[in-house]
GROMACS .gro file of C-alpha atoms in nm:
model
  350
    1UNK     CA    1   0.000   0.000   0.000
    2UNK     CA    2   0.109   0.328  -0.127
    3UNK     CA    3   0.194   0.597   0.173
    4UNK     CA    4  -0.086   0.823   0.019
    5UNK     CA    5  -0.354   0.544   0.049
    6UNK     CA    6  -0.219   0.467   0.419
    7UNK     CA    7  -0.336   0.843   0.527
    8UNK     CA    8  -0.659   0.768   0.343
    9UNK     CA    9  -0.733   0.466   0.527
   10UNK     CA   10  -0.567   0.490   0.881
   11UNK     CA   11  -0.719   0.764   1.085
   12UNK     CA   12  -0.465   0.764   1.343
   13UNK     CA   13  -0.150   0.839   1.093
   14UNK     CA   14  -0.415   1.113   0.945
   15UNK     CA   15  -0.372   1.238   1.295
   16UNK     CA   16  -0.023   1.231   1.364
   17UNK     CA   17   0.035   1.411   1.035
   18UNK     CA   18  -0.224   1.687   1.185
   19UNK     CA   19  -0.044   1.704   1.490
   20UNK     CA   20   0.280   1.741   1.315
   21UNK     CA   21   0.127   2.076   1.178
   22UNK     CA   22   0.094   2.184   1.510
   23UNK     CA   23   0.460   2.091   1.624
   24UNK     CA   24   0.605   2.296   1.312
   25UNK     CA   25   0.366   2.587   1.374
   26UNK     CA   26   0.451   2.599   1.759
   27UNK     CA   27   0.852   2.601   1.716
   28UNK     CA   28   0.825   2.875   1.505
   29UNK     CA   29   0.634   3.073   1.777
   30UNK     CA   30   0.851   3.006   2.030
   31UNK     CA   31   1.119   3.126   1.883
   32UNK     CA   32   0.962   3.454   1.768
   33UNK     CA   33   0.861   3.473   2.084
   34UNK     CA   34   1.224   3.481   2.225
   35UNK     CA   35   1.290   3.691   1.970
   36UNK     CA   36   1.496   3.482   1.748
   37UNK     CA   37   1.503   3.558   1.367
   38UNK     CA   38   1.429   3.260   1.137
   39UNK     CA   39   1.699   3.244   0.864
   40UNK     CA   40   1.657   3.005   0.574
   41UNK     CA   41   2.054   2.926   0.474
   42UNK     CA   42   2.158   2.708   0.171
   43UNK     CA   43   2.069   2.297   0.199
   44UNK     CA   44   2.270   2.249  -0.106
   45UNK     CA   45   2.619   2.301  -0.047
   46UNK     CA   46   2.974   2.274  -0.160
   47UNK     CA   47   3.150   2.182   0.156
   48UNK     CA   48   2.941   1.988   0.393
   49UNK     CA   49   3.041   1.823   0.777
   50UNK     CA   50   3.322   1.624   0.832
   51UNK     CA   51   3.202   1.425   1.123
   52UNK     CA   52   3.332   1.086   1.044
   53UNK     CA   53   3.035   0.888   1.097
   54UNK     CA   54   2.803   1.056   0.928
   55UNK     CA   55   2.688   1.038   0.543
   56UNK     CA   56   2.653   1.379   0.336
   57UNK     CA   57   2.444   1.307   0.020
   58UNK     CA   58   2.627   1.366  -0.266
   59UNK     CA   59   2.436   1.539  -0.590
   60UNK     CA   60   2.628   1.669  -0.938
   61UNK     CA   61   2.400   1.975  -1.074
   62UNK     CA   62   2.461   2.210  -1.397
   63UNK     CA   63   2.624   2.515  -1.345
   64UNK     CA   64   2.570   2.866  -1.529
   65UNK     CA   65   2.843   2.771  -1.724
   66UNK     CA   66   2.720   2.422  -1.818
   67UNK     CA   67   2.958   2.196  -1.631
   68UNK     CA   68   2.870   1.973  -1.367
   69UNK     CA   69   3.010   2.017  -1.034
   70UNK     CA   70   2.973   1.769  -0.702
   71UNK     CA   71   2.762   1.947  -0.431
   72UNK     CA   72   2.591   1.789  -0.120
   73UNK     CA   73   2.301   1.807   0.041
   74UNK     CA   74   2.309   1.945   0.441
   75UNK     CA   75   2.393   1.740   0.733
   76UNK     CA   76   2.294   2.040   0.928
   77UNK     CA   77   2.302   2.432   0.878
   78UNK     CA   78   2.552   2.465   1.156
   79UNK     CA   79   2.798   2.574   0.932
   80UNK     CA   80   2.611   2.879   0.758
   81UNK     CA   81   2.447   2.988   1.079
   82UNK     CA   82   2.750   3.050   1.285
   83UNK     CA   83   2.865   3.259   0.976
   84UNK     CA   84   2.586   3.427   1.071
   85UNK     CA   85   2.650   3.500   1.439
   86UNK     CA   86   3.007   3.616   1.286
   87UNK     CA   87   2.793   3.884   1.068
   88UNK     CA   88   2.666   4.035   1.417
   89UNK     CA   89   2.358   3.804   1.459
   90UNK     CA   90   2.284   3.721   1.773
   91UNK     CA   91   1.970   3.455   1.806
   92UNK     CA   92   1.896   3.269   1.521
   93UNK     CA   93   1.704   2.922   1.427
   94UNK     CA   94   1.632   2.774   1.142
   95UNK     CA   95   1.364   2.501   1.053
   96UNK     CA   96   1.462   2.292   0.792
   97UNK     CA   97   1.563   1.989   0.603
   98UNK     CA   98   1.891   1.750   0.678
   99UNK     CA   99   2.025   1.458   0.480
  100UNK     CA  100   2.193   1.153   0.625
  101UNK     CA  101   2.280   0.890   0.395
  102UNK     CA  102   2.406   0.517   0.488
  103UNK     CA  103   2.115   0.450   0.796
  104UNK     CA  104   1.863   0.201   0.813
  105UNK     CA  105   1.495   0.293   0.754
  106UNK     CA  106   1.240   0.371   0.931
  107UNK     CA  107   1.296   0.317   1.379
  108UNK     CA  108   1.402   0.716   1.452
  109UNK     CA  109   1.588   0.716   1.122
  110UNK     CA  110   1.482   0.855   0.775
  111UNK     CA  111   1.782   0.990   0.529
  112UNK     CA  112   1.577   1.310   0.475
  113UNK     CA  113   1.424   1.479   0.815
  114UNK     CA  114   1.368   1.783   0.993
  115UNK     CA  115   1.570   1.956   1.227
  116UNK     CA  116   1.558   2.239   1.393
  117UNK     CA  117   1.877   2.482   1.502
  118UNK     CA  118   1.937   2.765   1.717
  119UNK     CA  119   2.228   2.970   1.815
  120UNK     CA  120   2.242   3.273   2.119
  121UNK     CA  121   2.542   3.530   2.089
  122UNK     CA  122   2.671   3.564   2.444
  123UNK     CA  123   2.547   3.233   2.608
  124UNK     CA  124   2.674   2.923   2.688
  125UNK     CA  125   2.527   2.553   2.676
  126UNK     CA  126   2.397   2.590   3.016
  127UNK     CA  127   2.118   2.853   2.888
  128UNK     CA  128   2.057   2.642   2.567
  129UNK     CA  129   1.931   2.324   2.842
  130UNK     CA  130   1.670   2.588   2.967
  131UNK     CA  131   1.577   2.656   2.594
  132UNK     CA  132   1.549   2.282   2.580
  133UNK     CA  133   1.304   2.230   2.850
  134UNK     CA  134   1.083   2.580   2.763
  135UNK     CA  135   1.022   2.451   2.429
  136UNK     CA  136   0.883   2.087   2.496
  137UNK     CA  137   0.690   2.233   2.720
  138UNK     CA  138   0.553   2.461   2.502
  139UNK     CA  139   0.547   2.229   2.184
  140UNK     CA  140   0.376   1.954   2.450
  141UNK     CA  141   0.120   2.261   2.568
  142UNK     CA  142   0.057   2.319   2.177
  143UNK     CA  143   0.006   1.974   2.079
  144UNK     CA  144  -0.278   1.902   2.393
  145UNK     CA  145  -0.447   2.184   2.289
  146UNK     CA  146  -0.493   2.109   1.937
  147UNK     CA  147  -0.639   1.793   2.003
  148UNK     CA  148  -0.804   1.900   2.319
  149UNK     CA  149  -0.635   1.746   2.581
  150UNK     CA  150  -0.563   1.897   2.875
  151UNK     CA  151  -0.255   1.989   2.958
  152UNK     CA  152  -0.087   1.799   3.274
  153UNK     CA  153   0.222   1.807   3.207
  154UNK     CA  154   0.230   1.404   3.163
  155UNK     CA  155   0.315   1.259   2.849
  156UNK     CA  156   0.278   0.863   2.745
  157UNK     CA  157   0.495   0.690   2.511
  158UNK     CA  158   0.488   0.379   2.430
  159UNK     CA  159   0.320   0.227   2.732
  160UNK     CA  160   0.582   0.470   2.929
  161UNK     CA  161   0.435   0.759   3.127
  162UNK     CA  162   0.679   1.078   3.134
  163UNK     CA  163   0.696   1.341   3.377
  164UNK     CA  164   0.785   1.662   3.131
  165UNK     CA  165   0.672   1.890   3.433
  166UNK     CA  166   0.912   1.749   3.688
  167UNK     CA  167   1.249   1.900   3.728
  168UNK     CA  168   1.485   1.775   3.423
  169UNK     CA  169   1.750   1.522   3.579
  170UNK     CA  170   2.117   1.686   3.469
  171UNK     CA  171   2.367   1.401   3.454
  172UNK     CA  172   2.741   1.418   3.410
  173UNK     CA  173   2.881   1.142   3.139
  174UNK     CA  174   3.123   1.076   3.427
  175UNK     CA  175   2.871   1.013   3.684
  176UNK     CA  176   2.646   0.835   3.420
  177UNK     CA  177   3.002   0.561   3.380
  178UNK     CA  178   2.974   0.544   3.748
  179UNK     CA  179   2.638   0.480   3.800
  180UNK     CA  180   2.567   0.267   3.562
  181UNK     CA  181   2.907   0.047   3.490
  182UNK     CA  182   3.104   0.160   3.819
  183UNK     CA  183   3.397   0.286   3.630
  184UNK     CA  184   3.593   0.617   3.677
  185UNK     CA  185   3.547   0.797   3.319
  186UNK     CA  186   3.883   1.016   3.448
  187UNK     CA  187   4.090   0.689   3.470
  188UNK     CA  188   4.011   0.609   3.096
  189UNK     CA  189   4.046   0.901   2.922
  190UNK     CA  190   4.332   0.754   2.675
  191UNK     CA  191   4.271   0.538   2.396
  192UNK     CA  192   4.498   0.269   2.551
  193UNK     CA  193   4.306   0.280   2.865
  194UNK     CA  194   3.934   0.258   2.690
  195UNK     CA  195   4.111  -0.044   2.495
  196UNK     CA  196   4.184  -0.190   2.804
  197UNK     CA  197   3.826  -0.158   2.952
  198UNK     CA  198   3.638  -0.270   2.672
  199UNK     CA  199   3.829  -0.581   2.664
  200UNK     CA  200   3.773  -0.611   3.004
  201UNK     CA  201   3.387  -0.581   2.949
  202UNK     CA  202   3.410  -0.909   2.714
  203UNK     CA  203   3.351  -0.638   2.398
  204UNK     CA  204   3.560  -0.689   2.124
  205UNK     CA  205   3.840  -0.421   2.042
  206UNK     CA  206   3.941  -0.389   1.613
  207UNK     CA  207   4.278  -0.323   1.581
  208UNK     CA  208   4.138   0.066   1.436
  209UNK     CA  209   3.968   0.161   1.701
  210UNK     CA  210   4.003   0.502   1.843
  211UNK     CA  211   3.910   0.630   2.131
  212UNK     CA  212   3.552   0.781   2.004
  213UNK     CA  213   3.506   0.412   1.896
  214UNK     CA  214   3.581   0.249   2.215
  215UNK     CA  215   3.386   0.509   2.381
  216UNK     CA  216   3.014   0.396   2.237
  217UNK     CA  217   3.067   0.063   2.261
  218UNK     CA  218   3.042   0.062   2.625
  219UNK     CA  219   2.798   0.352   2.646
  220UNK     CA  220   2.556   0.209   2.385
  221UNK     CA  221   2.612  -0.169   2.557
  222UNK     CA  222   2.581  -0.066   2.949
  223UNK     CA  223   2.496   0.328   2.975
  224UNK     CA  224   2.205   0.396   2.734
  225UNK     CA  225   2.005   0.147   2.757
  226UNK     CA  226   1.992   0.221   3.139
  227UNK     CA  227   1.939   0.592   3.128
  228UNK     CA  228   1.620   0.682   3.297
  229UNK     CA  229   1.308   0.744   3.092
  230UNK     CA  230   1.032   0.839   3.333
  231UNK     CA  231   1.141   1.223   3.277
  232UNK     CA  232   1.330   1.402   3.030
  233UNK     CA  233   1.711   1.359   3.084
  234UNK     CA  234   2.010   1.592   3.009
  235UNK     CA  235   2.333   1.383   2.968
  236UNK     CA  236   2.610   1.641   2.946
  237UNK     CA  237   2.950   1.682   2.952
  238UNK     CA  238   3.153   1.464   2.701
  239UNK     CA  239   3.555   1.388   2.697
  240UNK     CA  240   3.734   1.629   2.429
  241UNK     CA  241   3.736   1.367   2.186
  242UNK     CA  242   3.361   1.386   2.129
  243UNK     CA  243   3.341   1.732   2.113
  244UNK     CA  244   3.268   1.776   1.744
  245UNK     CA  245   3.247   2.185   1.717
  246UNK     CA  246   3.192   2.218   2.132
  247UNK     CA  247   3.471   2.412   2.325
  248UNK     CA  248   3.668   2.279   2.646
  249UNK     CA  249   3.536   2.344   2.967
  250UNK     CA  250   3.788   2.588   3.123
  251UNK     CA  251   3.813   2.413   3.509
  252UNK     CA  252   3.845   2.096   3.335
  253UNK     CA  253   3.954   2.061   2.983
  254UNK     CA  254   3.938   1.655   2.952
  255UNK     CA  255   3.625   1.730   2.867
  256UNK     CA  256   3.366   1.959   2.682
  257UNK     CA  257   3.051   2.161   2.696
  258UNK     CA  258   2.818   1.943   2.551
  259UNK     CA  259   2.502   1.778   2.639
  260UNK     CA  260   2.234   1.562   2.476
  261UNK     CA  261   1.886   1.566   2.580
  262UNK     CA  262   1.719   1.256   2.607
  263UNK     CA  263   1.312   1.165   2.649
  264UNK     CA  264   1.150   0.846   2.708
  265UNK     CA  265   1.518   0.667   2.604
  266UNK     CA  266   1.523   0.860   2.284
  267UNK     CA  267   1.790   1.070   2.154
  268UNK     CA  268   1.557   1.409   2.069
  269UNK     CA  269   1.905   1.677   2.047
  270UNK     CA  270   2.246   1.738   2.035
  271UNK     CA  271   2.466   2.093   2.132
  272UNK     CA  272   2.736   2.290   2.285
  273UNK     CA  273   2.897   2.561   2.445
  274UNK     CA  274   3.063   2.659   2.086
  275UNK     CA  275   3.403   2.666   1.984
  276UNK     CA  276   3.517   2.963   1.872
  277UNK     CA  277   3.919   2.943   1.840
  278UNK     CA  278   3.978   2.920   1.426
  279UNK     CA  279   4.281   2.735   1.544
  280UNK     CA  280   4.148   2.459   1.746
  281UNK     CA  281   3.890   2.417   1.504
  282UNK     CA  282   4.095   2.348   1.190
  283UNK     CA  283   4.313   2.119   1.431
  284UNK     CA  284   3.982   1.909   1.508
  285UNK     CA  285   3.885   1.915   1.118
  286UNK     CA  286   4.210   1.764   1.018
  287UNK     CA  287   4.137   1.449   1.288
  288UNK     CA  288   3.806   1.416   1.135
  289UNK     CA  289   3.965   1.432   0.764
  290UNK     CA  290   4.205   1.093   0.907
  291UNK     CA  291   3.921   0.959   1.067
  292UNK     CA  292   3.706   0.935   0.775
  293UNK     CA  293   3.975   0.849   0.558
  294UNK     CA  294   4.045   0.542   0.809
  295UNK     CA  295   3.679   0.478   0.772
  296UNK     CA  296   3.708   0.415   0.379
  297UNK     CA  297   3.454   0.737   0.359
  298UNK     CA  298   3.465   1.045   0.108
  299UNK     CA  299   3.722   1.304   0.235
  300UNK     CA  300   3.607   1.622   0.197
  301UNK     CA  301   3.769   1.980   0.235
  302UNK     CA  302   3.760   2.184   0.495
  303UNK     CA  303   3.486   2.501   0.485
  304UNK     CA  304   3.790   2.791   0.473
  305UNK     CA  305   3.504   3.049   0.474
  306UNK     CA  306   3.430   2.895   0.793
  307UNK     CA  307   3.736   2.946   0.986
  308UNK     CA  308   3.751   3.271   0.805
  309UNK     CA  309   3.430   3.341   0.995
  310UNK     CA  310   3.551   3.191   1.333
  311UNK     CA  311   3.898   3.432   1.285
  312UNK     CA  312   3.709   3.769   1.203
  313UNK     CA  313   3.581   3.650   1.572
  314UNK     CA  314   3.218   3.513   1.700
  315UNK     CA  315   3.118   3.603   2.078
  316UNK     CA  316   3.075   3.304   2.307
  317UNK     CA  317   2.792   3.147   2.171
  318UNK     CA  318   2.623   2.806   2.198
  319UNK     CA  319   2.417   2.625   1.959
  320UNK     CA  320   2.123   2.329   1.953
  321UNK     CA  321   1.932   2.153   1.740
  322UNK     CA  322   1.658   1.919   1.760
  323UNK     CA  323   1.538   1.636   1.572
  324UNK     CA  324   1.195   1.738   1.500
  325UNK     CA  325   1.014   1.396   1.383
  326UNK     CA  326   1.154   1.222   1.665
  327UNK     CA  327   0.970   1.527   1.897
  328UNK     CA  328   0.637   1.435   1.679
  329UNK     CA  329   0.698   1.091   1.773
  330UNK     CA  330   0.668   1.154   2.095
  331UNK     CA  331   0.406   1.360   2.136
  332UNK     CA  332   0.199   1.110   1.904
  333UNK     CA  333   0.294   0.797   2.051
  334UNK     CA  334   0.464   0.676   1.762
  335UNK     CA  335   0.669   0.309   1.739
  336UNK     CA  336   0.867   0.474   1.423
  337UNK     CA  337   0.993   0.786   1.214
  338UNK     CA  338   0.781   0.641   0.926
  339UNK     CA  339   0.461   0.692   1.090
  340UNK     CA  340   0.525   1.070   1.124
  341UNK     CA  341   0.640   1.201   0.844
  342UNK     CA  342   0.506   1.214   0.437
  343UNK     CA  343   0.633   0.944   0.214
  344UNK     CA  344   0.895   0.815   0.412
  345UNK     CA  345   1.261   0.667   0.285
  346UNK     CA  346   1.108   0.305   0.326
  347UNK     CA  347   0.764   0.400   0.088
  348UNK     CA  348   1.023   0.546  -0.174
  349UNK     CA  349   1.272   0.378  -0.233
  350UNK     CA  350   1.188  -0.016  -0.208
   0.00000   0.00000   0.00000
């Protein structure tokens, strides 16, 4: 059955599609609300991320000048909106379309979804986990109301009730090792070390493996499955090797200013305290240029305008963004991606 003739006969993914309307329409107004100014940067692009693990879709288009040239399809806008804090902006979001090529369908996973990002001039990532928490709740407020539910603050998912109204638990990665697998995180903070404690976990250690690697095989084996679910959860605080574009937290520089925010066990958003040194940055490129060339993957150059934006200097700043069909999910009780979304990866392409 065709995904158009599944909203004609099933009420219920009629529904979440409705309340999807609602989700896109709130975001928007919370953000005006905060006074944020919704930009609409490029999604086609000649440079896109380098994080190693991810999957840029590649697409050759004719030019003015009738020659094709590769381009790729967005990952995320993080690069054009921090060009834009550089230009004197100081709040920004932008609602919009990502690509991630090379995941399986359907589950919270679609190569095309929607994501919402948002940067503050002059902040830091402990503001952006208040933004966090003040916009479920006013998505979650948006979404009862449209369907005419009151609004208790109590969300179900999956069988799962979830306190959104309670205060947020904050967890440390270090504390979450120690809770949850007893291990010091400090003691381990070397790729020989990790080695060591993933083979002493009965896990399996390739003779590549870096310390990123190492890293998620214990927390996605012991950590996140365990994380609690009854309310939303803020896991923040990563070592320095996961810090993608997040700066170094000054008291303690093993580690960096970045958190995750987690509801019901699911992975809703990812940000950080920003980097801003041009240096550092191109240093932490070049690592994920070997890493993905390790990896067998494309290698792509590094976004000069970029750092040319970082050096011309950006205020401290700290980004987020939000993937917003795994929100819908959530607020319609959904068991996958594919069930809130139009014509999903796994109707398409067969």
């Amino acid at each position: 059955m065709k995904f158009w003739e599944k909203i004609k006969n099933n009420p219920h993914l009629r529904k979440n599609l409705i309340t999807r309307a609602s989700v896109l329409k709130e975001l928007r107004v919370f953000f005006s609300r905060e006074n944020f100014l919704e930009v609409d940067t490029p999604l086609l692009v000649q440079t896109p991320g380098l994080e190693p693990y991810l999957n840029p879709l590649e697409v050759k288009f004719l030019t003015n000048r009738q020659t094709l040239v590769p381009a790729h399809l967005i990952t995320s806008p993080e690069f054009a909106l921090k060009k834009l804090l550089a230009a004197g902006f100081e709040r920004v979001f932008q609602l919009n379309k990502c690509w991630r090529g090379g995941e399986p369908y359907g589950g919270t996973h679609n190569p095309e979804f929607t994501m919402i990002e948002w940067y503050r001039a002059n902040s830091d990532y402990q503001q952006l986990m208040s933004d966090c928490e003040q916009l479920v709740h006013s998505v979650h407020q948006a979404v009862c109301d449209a369907n005419n539910v009151p609004y208790d603050g109590w969300l179900t998912y999956r069988g799962r009730k979830i306190n959104l109204s309670a205060p947020w638990k904050k967890l440390s990665v270090k504390d979450a090792w120690n809770q949850y697998t007893k291990l010091n995180l400090d003691e381990m903070l070397t790729t020989e070390r990790m080695a060591e404690t993933v083979r002493a976990m009965g896990l399996t250690v390739a003779p590549d493996d870096e310390f990123d690697d190492l890293f998620f095989k214990i927390f996605l084996t012991y950590i996140e499955p365990q994380l609690q679910k009854d309310i939303p959860l803020i896991l923040y605080d990563y070592p320095i090797q996961l810090a993608a574009l997040a700066r170094a937290k000054q008291e303690d520089p093993r580690y960096a200013e970045r958190f995750e925010l987690y509801i019901g066990g699911i992975e809703i958003g990812n940000g950080y305290s920003e980097l801003v040194d041009a240096n550092i940055q191109q240093q932490r490129f070049e690592i994920d240029q070997a890493k993905r060339r390790q990896l067998g993957k494309n290698v792509y150059t590094i976004d000069t305008d970029f750092i040319d934006a970082l050096k011309s200097g950006i205020p401290p700043s700290a980004g987020y963004s939000i993937g917003v069909d795994r929100l819908v999910m959530l607020f319609t009780d959904a068991a996958s991606i594919d069930d809130v979304i139009y014509f999903p990866a796994s109707d398409l392409f067969i």
